[in-house]
CSV table of C-alpha atoms in Angstrom, one decimal:
chain,number,residue,atom,x,y,z
A,1,MET,CA,88.4,165.4,-28.1
A,2,TRP,CA,84.9,163.9,-28.4
A,3,GLN,CA,84.4,160.1,-28.6
A,4,ILE,CA,81.2,159.8,-30.8
A,5,THR,CA,78.8,156.8,-30.9
A,6,ILE,CA,75.9,156.8,-33.3
A,7,LEU,CA,73.0,154.3,-32.8
A,8,THR,CA,71.0,153.5,-35.9
A,9,ASP,CA,69.1,150.4,-35.0
A,10,TYR,CA,65.4,151.2,-34.4
A,11,ASN,CA,64.9,148.4,-31.8
A,12,GLU,CA,67.9,149.6,-29.8
A,13,VAL,CA,67.1,153.3,-30.0
A,14,PHE,CA,63.5,153.0,-29.0
A,15,SER,CA,63.8,150.3,-26.5
A,16,ASP,CA,62.5,151.0,-23.0
A,17,GLU,CA,66.0,150.5,-21.6
A,18,HIS,CA,67.6,153.1,-23.9
A,19,LEU,CA,64.8,155.7,-23.5
A,20,ASN,CA,64.8,155.3,-19.7
A,21,MET,CA,68.5,155.8,-19.6
A,22,TYR,CA,68.3,158.8,-21.8
A,23,LYS,CA,65.5,160.3,-19.7
A,24,ARG,CA,67.6,160.0,-16.6
A,25,TYR,CA,70.5,161.8,-18.3
A,26,MET,CA,68.1,164.5,-19.5
A,27,GLU,CA,66.6,165.1,-16.1
A,28,ALA,CA,70.1,165.4,-14.6
A,29,ALA,CA,71.6,167.6,-17.4
A,30,GLU,CA,72.5,171.2,-16.9
A,31,CYS,CA,72.0,172.1,-20.6
A,32,THR,CA,68.7,170.8,-22.0
A,33,ASN,CA,65.3,171.9,-23.4
A,34,VAL,CA,61.8,170.4,-23.4
A,35,PHE,CA,61.9,169.4,-27.1
A,36,CYS,CA,64.5,166.8,-26.2
A,37,HIS,CA,62.0,164.9,-24.0
A,38,PRO,CA,61.7,161.3,-25.0
A,39,GLU,CA,57.8,161.5,-25.1
A,40,LEU,CA,57.9,164.3,-27.7
A,41,ILE,CA,60.7,162.6,-29.7
A,42,CYS,CA,58.8,159.3,-29.8
A,43,ALA,CA,55.5,161.1,-30.8
A,44,TRP,CA,57.3,162.8,-33.7
A,45,TYR,CA,59.2,159.7,-34.9
A,46,GLU,CA,56.2,157.4,-34.7
A,47,SER,CA,54.1,159.8,-36.7
A,48,TYR,CA,56.6,160.6,-39.4
A,49,ILE,CA,57.9,157.0,-40.0
A,50,ARG,CA,54.5,156.3,-41.5
A,51,ILE,CA,55.0,158.9,-44.3
A,52,ARG,CA,58.8,159.2,-44.6
A,53,SER,CA,61.8,157.0,-45.0
A,54,LEU,CA,63.6,157.6,-41.7
A,55,ILE,CA,66.6,155.9,-39.9
A,56,PRO,CA,67.5,156.9,-36.4
A,57,TYR,CA,71.0,158.6,-36.0
A,58,TRP,CA,71.0,158.9,-32.2
A,59,VAL,CA,74.3,160.4,-31.0
A,60,TRP,CA,76.1,159.8,-27.7
A,61,GLY,CA,79.3,161.7,-27.1
A,62,THR,CA,81.9,161.7,-24.4
A,63,ASP,CA,84.6,164.4,-24.0
A,64,ASN,CA,87.8,162.6,-23.2
A,65,ASN,CA,89.3,165.6,-21.5
A,66,THR,CA,86.4,166.6,-19.1
A,67,GLY,CA,84.2,163.6,-19.0
A,68,ASN,CA,81.2,165.6,-20.2
A,69,VAL,CA,78.5,163.6,-21.9
A,70,ALA,CA,76.4,164.9,-24.9
A,71,ILE,CA,73.3,163.4,-26.4
A,72,TRP,CA,71.7,164.4,-29.6
A,73,PRO,CA,68.7,162.5,-31.2
A,74,LEU,CA,69.2,162.8,-34.9
A,75,VAL,CA,67.5,161.1,-37.9
A,76,LEU,CA,68.4,160.3,-41.5
A,77,TRP,CA,65.6,161.2,-43.9
A,78,ARG,CA,65.9,159.6,-47.4
A,79,ARG,CA,63.8,161.9,-49.5
A,80,ASN,CA,61.8,160.9,-52.5
A,81,MET,CA,62.1,162.1,-56.1
A,82,TYR,CA,60.4,165.4,-55.3
A,83,GLY,CA,63.3,166.0,-52.9
A,84,ALA,CA,65.9,165.0,-55.4
A,85,PHE,CA,66.5,161.7,-53.5
A,86,ALA,CA,68.5,163.7,-51.0
A,87,ARG,CA,70.0,162.1,-47.9
A,88,VAL,CA,69.2,164.6,-45.1
A,89,VAL,CA,70.4,164.3,-41.5
A,90,MET,CA,68.5,166.5,-39.1
A,91,PRO,CA,67.3,166.5,-35.5
A,92,MET,CA,64.3,164.4,-34.5
A,93,GLY,CA,61.4,166.8,-34.3
A,94,SER,CA,62.9,169.0,-37.0
A,95,MET,CA,60.4,171.5,-38.5
A,96,ASP,CA,57.8,170.7,-35.8
A,97,MET,CA,59.8,171.7,-32.8
A,98,ASP,CA,61.7,174.9,-32.2
A,99,TYR,CA,64.9,174.1,-30.4
A,100,HIS,CA,67.3,171.3,-31.1
A,101,GLU,CA,70.4,171.9,-29.1
A,102,PRO,CA,72.3,168.8,-27.9
A,103,ILE,CA,71.9,167.8,-24.3
A,104,PHE,CA,75.1,168.3,-22.2
A,105,ILE,CA,75.3,166.9,-18.8
A,106,TYR,CA,77.6,169.8,-17.7
A,107,ARG,CA,77.2,173.2,-19.3
A,108,PRO,CA,79.9,173.3,-22.1
A,109,THR,CA,82.1,176.1,-23.2
A,110,THR,CA,81.5,177.6,-26.7
A,111,ILE,CA,84.6,175.8,-28.0
A,112,MET,CA,83.5,172.5,-26.5
A,113,ARG,CA,80.0,172.8,-27.9
A,114,ASN,CA,81.3,173.6,-31.4
A,115,ASP,CA,83.9,170.8,-31.3
A,116,PHE,CA,81.1,168.4,-30.5
A,117,VAL,CA,78.9,169.6,-33.4
A,118,ASP,CA,81.9,169.4,-35.8
A,119,SER,CA,82.8,165.9,-34.5
A,120,VAL,CA,79.2,164.7,-35.1
A,121,CYS,CA,79.1,166.2,-38.6
A,122,TYR,CA,82.4,164.4,-39.4
A,123,GLU,CA,81.1,161.1,-38.2
A,124,ILE,CA,77.8,161.5,-40.0
A,125,ASN,CA,79.5,162.2,-43.3
A,126,LYS,CA,81.8,159.2,-42.8
A,127,ARG,CA,78.9,156.9,-42.2
A,128,ALA,CA,76.0,158.2,-44.2
A,129,SER,CA,77.5,160.3,-47.0
A,130,ALA,CA,74.8,162.9,-46.2
A,131,ASP,CA,73.9,165.3,-49.0
A,132,ILE,CA,72.6,167.8,-46.4
A,133,ILE,CA,72.9,168.2,-42.7
A,134,LEU,CA,70.2,170.5,-41.4
A,135,LEU,CA,70.7,171.6,-37.8
A,136,ASP,CA,67.8,173.9,-36.9
A,137,GLY,CA,67.0,175.7,-33.7
A,138,MET,CA,70.6,175.9,-32.6
A,139,GLN,CA,71.6,178.5,-29.9
A,140,CYS,CA,75.3,178.0,-30.2
A,141,SER,CA,77.7,180.0,-32.4
A,142,LYS,CA,78.5,178.9,-35.9
A,143,PRO,CA,80.7,175.8,-35.9
A,144,SER,CA,83.5,175.6,-38.5
A,145,SER,CA,81.8,172.9,-40.6
A,146,VAL,CA,78.7,175.0,-41.3
A,147,ASP,CA,78.1,176.4,-44.8
A,148,TYR,CA,74.9,178.5,-44.4
A,149,VAL,CA,73.3,180.1,-41.4
A,150,ASP,CA,69.8,181.6,-41.0
A,151,LYS,CA,69.3,183.5,-37.7
A,152,ILE,CA,65.8,183.7,-36.2
A,153,VAL,CA,64.3,185.8,-33.4
A,154,CYS,CA,62.7,184.0,-30.4
A,155,PRO,CA,60.8,186.6,-28.3
A,156,TYR,CA,60.0,185.9,-24.6
A,157,CYS,CA,58.9,187.7,-21.5
A,158,ASP,CA,60.5,187.6,-18.1
A,159,ILE,CA,57.8,187.1,-15.5
A,160,THR,CA,60.1,186.7,-12.5
A,161,GLY,CA,58.8,188.4,-9.4
A,162,TYR,CA,55.3,189.4,-10.8
A,163,ASP,CA,52.0,188.2,-9.5
A,164,LYS,CA,49.1,187.1,-11.9
A,165,ASP,CA,47.6,190.6,-11.9
A,166,GLY,CA,50.7,192.7,-12.3
A,167,ILE,CA,52.4,190.8,-15.1
A,168,ILE,CA,49.7,191.4,-17.7
A,169,GLU,CA,49.6,195.1,-17.2
A,170,LYS,CA,53.4,195.2,-17.2
A,171,LEU,CA,53.6,193.5,-20.6
A,172,ILE,CA,50.8,195.0,-22.6
A,173,GLY,CA,49.7,198.1,-20.8
A,174,ARG,CA,46.7,199.2,-18.8
A,175,ARG,CA,44.7,200.3,-21.9
A,176,THR,CA,45.1,196.9,-23.7
A,177,VAL,CA,44.2,195.1,-20.5
A,178,SER,CA,41.0,197.1,-20.1
A,179,GLU,CA,40.1,196.3,-23.7
A,180,ILE,CA,40.6,192.6,-23.2
A,181,TYR,CA,38.3,192.5,-20.2
A,182,ARG,CA,35.7,194.7,-21.9
A,183,ARG,CA,35.5,192.1,-24.6
A,184,ARG,CA,35.3,189.4,-22.0
A,185,ARG,CA,32.2,191.0,-20.5
A,186,ARG,CA,30.7,191.0,-24.0
A,187,LEU,CA,31.4,187.3,-24.3
A,188,GLU,CA,29.7,186.6,-21.0
A,189,TYR,CA,26.4,187.5,-22.6
A,190,GLU,CA,26.7,184.3,-24.6
A,191,GLY,CA,27.5,182.1,-21.6
A,192,GLU,CA,30.1,181.5,-18.9
A,193,VAL,CA,33.7,182.2,-20.0
A,194,ALA,CA,36.0,179.6,-18.6
A,195,LEU,CA,39.5,178.2,-19.1
A,196,HIS,CA,39.8,174.4,-19.2
A,197,HIS,CA,43.1,172.5,-18.9
A,198,TYR,CA,43.2,168.9,-19.9
A,199,ASN,CA,44.7,166.6,-17.3
A,200,LYS,CA,45.9,162.9,-17.2
A,201,LYS,CA,42.3,161.7,-16.6
A,202,ASP,CA,40.4,163.6,-19.3
A,203,VAL,CA,43.1,163.9,-22.0
A,204,VAL,CA,42.0,160.6,-23.5
A,205,GLY,CA,38.8,162.4,-24.6
A,206,CYS,CA,40.5,165.4,-26.2
A,207,ASP,CA,40.4,164.1,-29.8
A,208,GLU,CA,37.3,166.0,-30.9
A,209,SER,CA,38.5,169.3,-29.4
A,210,LEU,CA,42.0,168.9,-30.8
A,211,LYS,CA,40.5,168.0,-34.2
A,212,LEU,CA,38.5,171.2,-34.2
A,213,MET,CA,41.6,173.1,-33.1
A,214,LEU,CA,43.7,171.8,-36.0
A,215,GLU,CA,40.9,172.6,-38.5
A,216,CYS,CA,40.9,176.2,-37.2
A,217,HIS,CA,44.7,176.3,-37.3
A,218,THR,CA,44.7,175.1,-40.9
A,219,ARG,CA,42.2,177.7,-42.0
A,220,ARG,CA,44.4,180.4,-40.5
A,221,TRP,CA,47.8,178.9,-41.5
A,222,SER,CA,46.9,176.9,-44.6
A,223,ARG,CA,50.5,176.1,-45.6
A,224,ALA,CA,51.6,174.7,-42.3
A,225,PHE,CA,52.1,170.9,-42.7
A,226,LYS,CA,50.7,168.6,-40.1
A,227,ALA,CA,51.8,165.0,-40.0
A,228,PRO,CA,48.8,162.7,-39.5
A,229,GLY,CA,48.3,161.9,-35.8
A,230,PHE,CA,51.3,163.9,-34.6
A,231,HIS,CA,49.6,166.6,-32.6
A,232,ILE,CA,47.2,164.1,-30.9
A,233,ALA,CA,50.2,161.9,-29.9
A,234,LEU,CA,52.1,165.0,-28.7
A,235,VAL,CA,49.2,166.2,-26.6
A,236,LYS,CA,48.3,162.9,-25.1
A,237,ARG,CA,51.8,161.7,-24.4
A,238,GLY,CA,52.9,165.1,-23.2
A,239,VAL,CA,50.0,165.6,-20.8
A,240,GLU,CA,50.6,162.1,-19.4
A,241,ALA,CA,54.3,163.0,-18.9
A,242,GLY,CA,53.5,166.4,-17.3
A,243,ILE,CA,55.3,168.5,-19.9
A,244,VAL,CA,52.4,169.6,-22.1
A,245,ASP,CA,49.6,171.9,-21.2
A,246,PHE,CA,46.6,171.7,-23.5
A,247,SER,CA,44.0,174.3,-22.7
A,248,GLU,CA,40.9,175.6,-24.3
A,249,LEU,CA,38.9,178.8,-23.6
A,250,ARG,CA,35.2,177.9,-23.5
A,251,VAL,CA,32.2,180.2,-24.0
A,252,GLY,CA,29.0,178.7,-22.7
A,253,GLY,CA,30.7,175.3,-22.6
A,254,ARG,CA,31.9,175.5,-26.3
A,255,PRO,CA,35.6,175.8,-27.0
A,256,VAL,CA,36.5,178.9,-29.1
A,257,SER,CA,40.3,179.2,-28.5
A,258,TRP,CA,43.1,176.6,-27.9
A,259,TYR,CA,46.7,176.6,-26.9
A,260,ILE,CA,49.2,173.8,-26.8
A,261,ALA,CA,52.0,174.8,-24.4
A,262,LEU,CA,55.1,173.1,-23.0
A,263,THR,CA,56.5,173.3,-19.5
A,264,TRP,CA,60.0,172.5,-18.4
A,265,ARG,CA,62.2,173.9,-15.6
A,266,ASN,CA,59.9,176.9,-14.9
A,267,VAL,CA,59.7,177.9,-18.5
A,268,TYR,CA,56.2,178.0,-20.1
A,269,SER,CA,56.6,177.7,-23.9
A,270,LEU,CA,53.7,178.6,-26.2
A,271,TYR,CA,53.8,176.0,-28.9
A,272,MET,CA,50.7,176.3,-30.9
A,273,PRO,CA,47.6,178.6,-30.8
A,274,ALA,CA,44.3,178.5,-32.7
A,275,TRP,CA,40.9,180.2,-32.4
A,276,ASP,CA,37.5,180.0,-33.9
A,277,ALA,CA,37.4,182.7,-36.7
A,278,ALA,CA,33.8,183.5,-35.7
A,279,TYR,CA,35.1,184.8,-32.4
A,280,ARG,CA,38.1,186.6,-33.7
A,281,SER,CA,36.5,190.0,-33.3
A,282,HIS,CA,35.9,189.2,-29.6
A,283,GLY,CA,39.7,188.8,-29.0
A,284,VAL,CA,39.4,185.3,-27.7
A,285,GLY,CA,43.0,184.5,-28.6
A,286,LYS,CA,44.3,187.5,-26.6
A,287,LEU,CA,42.0,186.8,-23.7
A,288,HIS,CA,43.1,183.1,-23.6
A,289,LEU,CA,46.8,184.2,-23.7
A,290,ALA,CA,46.3,186.7,-20.9
A,291,MET,CA,44.8,184.0,-18.7
A,292,LEU,CA,47.7,181.6,-19.4
A,293,VAL,CA,50.4,184.2,-18.7
A,294,ALA,CA,48.7,185.1,-15.4
A,295,GLU,CA,48.5,181.5,-14.4
A,296,ALA,CA,52.2,180.9,-15.3
A,297,ALA,CA,53.1,183.8,-13.0
A,298,GLU,CA,50.9,182.5,-10.3
A,299,GLN,CA,52.6,179.0,-10.6
A,300,GLY,CA,56.1,180.4,-10.2
A,301,MET,CA,57.2,180.2,-13.8
A,302,THR,CA,60.1,182.5,-14.6
A,303,ARG,CA,59.6,182.9,-18.3
A,304,VAL,CA,57.0,182.7,-21.0
A,305,ASP,CA,58.7,181.7,-24.3
A,306,PHE,CA,56.9,182.6,-27.5
A,307,MET,CA,59.7,180.7,-29.4
A,308,ARG,CA,60.6,181.1,-33.1
A,309,GLY,CA,59.3,184.1,-35.1
A,310,GLU,CA,58.6,187.7,-34.5
A,311,GLU,CA,54.9,187.9,-35.4
A,312,ALA,CA,53.2,191.1,-34.3
A,313,TYR,CA,51.2,189.5,-31.5
A,314,LYS,CA,54.3,188.0,-30.0
A,315,MET,CA,56.2,191.3,-30.0
A,316,GLU,CA,53.2,193.0,-28.3
A,317,TRP,CA,53.7,190.7,-25.3
A,318,CYS,CA,57.4,190.2,-25.1
A,319,ASP,CA,60.1,192.4,-23.5
A,320,ARG,CA,63.1,190.3,-24.4
A,321,LYS,CA,64.6,188.3,-27.3
A,322,ASP,CA,66.8,185.3,-27.8
A,323,TYR,CA,68.1,184.0,-31.1
A,324,VAL,CA,68.5,180.6,-32.7
A,325,SER,CA,70.2,179.7,-35.9
A,326,ASP,CA,69.5,177.1,-38.6
A,327,PHE,CA,72.7,175.6,-39.8
A,328,ARG,CA,73.1,173.9,-43.2
A,329,ILE,CA,76.0,171.8,-44.2
A,330,GLU,CA,76.2,170.4,-47.8
A,331,GLY,CA,78.1,167.3,-48.8
A,332,ARG,CA,81.2,167.6,-50.9
A,333,SER,CA,80.8,164.6,-53.1
A,334,LEU,CA,79.7,164.8,-56.8
A,335,ARG,CA,76.3,163.3,-55.9
A,336,SER,CA,75.7,165.8,-53.1
A,337,ARG,CA,76.7,168.7,-55.4
A,338,VAL,CA,74.2,167.6,-58.0
A,339,VAL,CA,71.4,167.0,-55.4
A,340,ASN,CA,71.9,170.5,-53.9
A,341,THR,CA,72.0,172.1,-57.3
A,342,LEU,CA,68.7,170.4,-58.2
A,343,LEU,CA,67.1,171.5,-54.9
A,344,ARG,CA,68.2,175.1,-55.5
A,345,LEU,CA,66.7,175.1,-59.0
A,346,ARG,CA,63.4,173.9,-57.6
A,347,ARG,CA,63.0,176.8,-55.1
C-alpha cells in the first residue's frame, strides 16, 4: 500500500532544499526520464504561471511493503471560462514535454506502478475534487481508475555498437546518404557549412538565434502554442545543467537549421527542430539531423529518441518503436459531469 503525500505550497515545492533533495533522488533512481529534471520543470512552471492559474500538486509516495519511493511533479490548472472553469490536474510540463512517468527509486512491477497511479488519483480527487485528471506520456499499462486512453507511437533508433559513419547508412541507406552529402556540397558554394553547439559560456547569447528558430518553427507549425519565454528558459537552464543540446547548422556563418535535443543516461532525445524555409530544398534539416546522429554514436549514446508522433521524417530514420498513452480520468461529481459535457460540446 502506498502512503501518499502531496505538497501544494509554492514556497515549499520550489525551495532550494526541496529541489536539491528531489534532484538527488532523481539521479539515484532506476526508473526516470529527462523530462522530470528539476531545471526543465522549473522552466515550465515559471513560464506558465504568468499566463495560467496553477497550483503545485507535487506527489511523494512510499510503498509500505517494499520501501520503494515514487515522486511525481503534478500541477492543478484552474482553467478560465473558455475551458469551462475546469479543474485539471496534470503533470508539470504537460503538453510541452513528451514523457511524464513517475520517478521510482527502484524499478516497480506493473501492479506496483498501477497501484501508485490509482492511489494518487484517489488522493487528488479527495483534496481537489478535480474535474479532469490528464496523465499524458505514460508508459505503464492502463490503471483501473482511467476512463479514456489514447496510445501514441514513439519512434527511436538503436545506435549501440555503431560508429559515426556506419550508423547513418544503416538507418537511411546508402542512396539517401549520398543525396544528403551531394546537397551539402551545393551548400558549400555559399560558404562554410558548420555545426555549432551552444555551451555554458556562449548560451547566454543565444536569444537572437533561438528567436529566429521559433519564428521558423511557427511558420512551419502555426498551431503549436509556445508559452512566452519557455523555450529560452528551457535552453539556457538545460544547457547550464548539461541536459540540453542546442545546436544550429550554419552556412557561411548564418544559422539555417536548429535542433533542441535532450541528453540523459546515454539517450539523445530530439525535442524540437526548425529550419529556414529558404533552405528547405537544400535538405538542411536532414543534413543537420545526420550530423547529430553521427555525433551521438561517436559520443557513446545508445539510442536516438524521436519521441511522440510518427511523422514521415521520423519513420525514415527509426528502426524501432515504443508507445506511450495519454490517460484521462473524469470526476464523478455533478459539477464535473457538467464541465466535461460542456468541453465535449466545444470540440
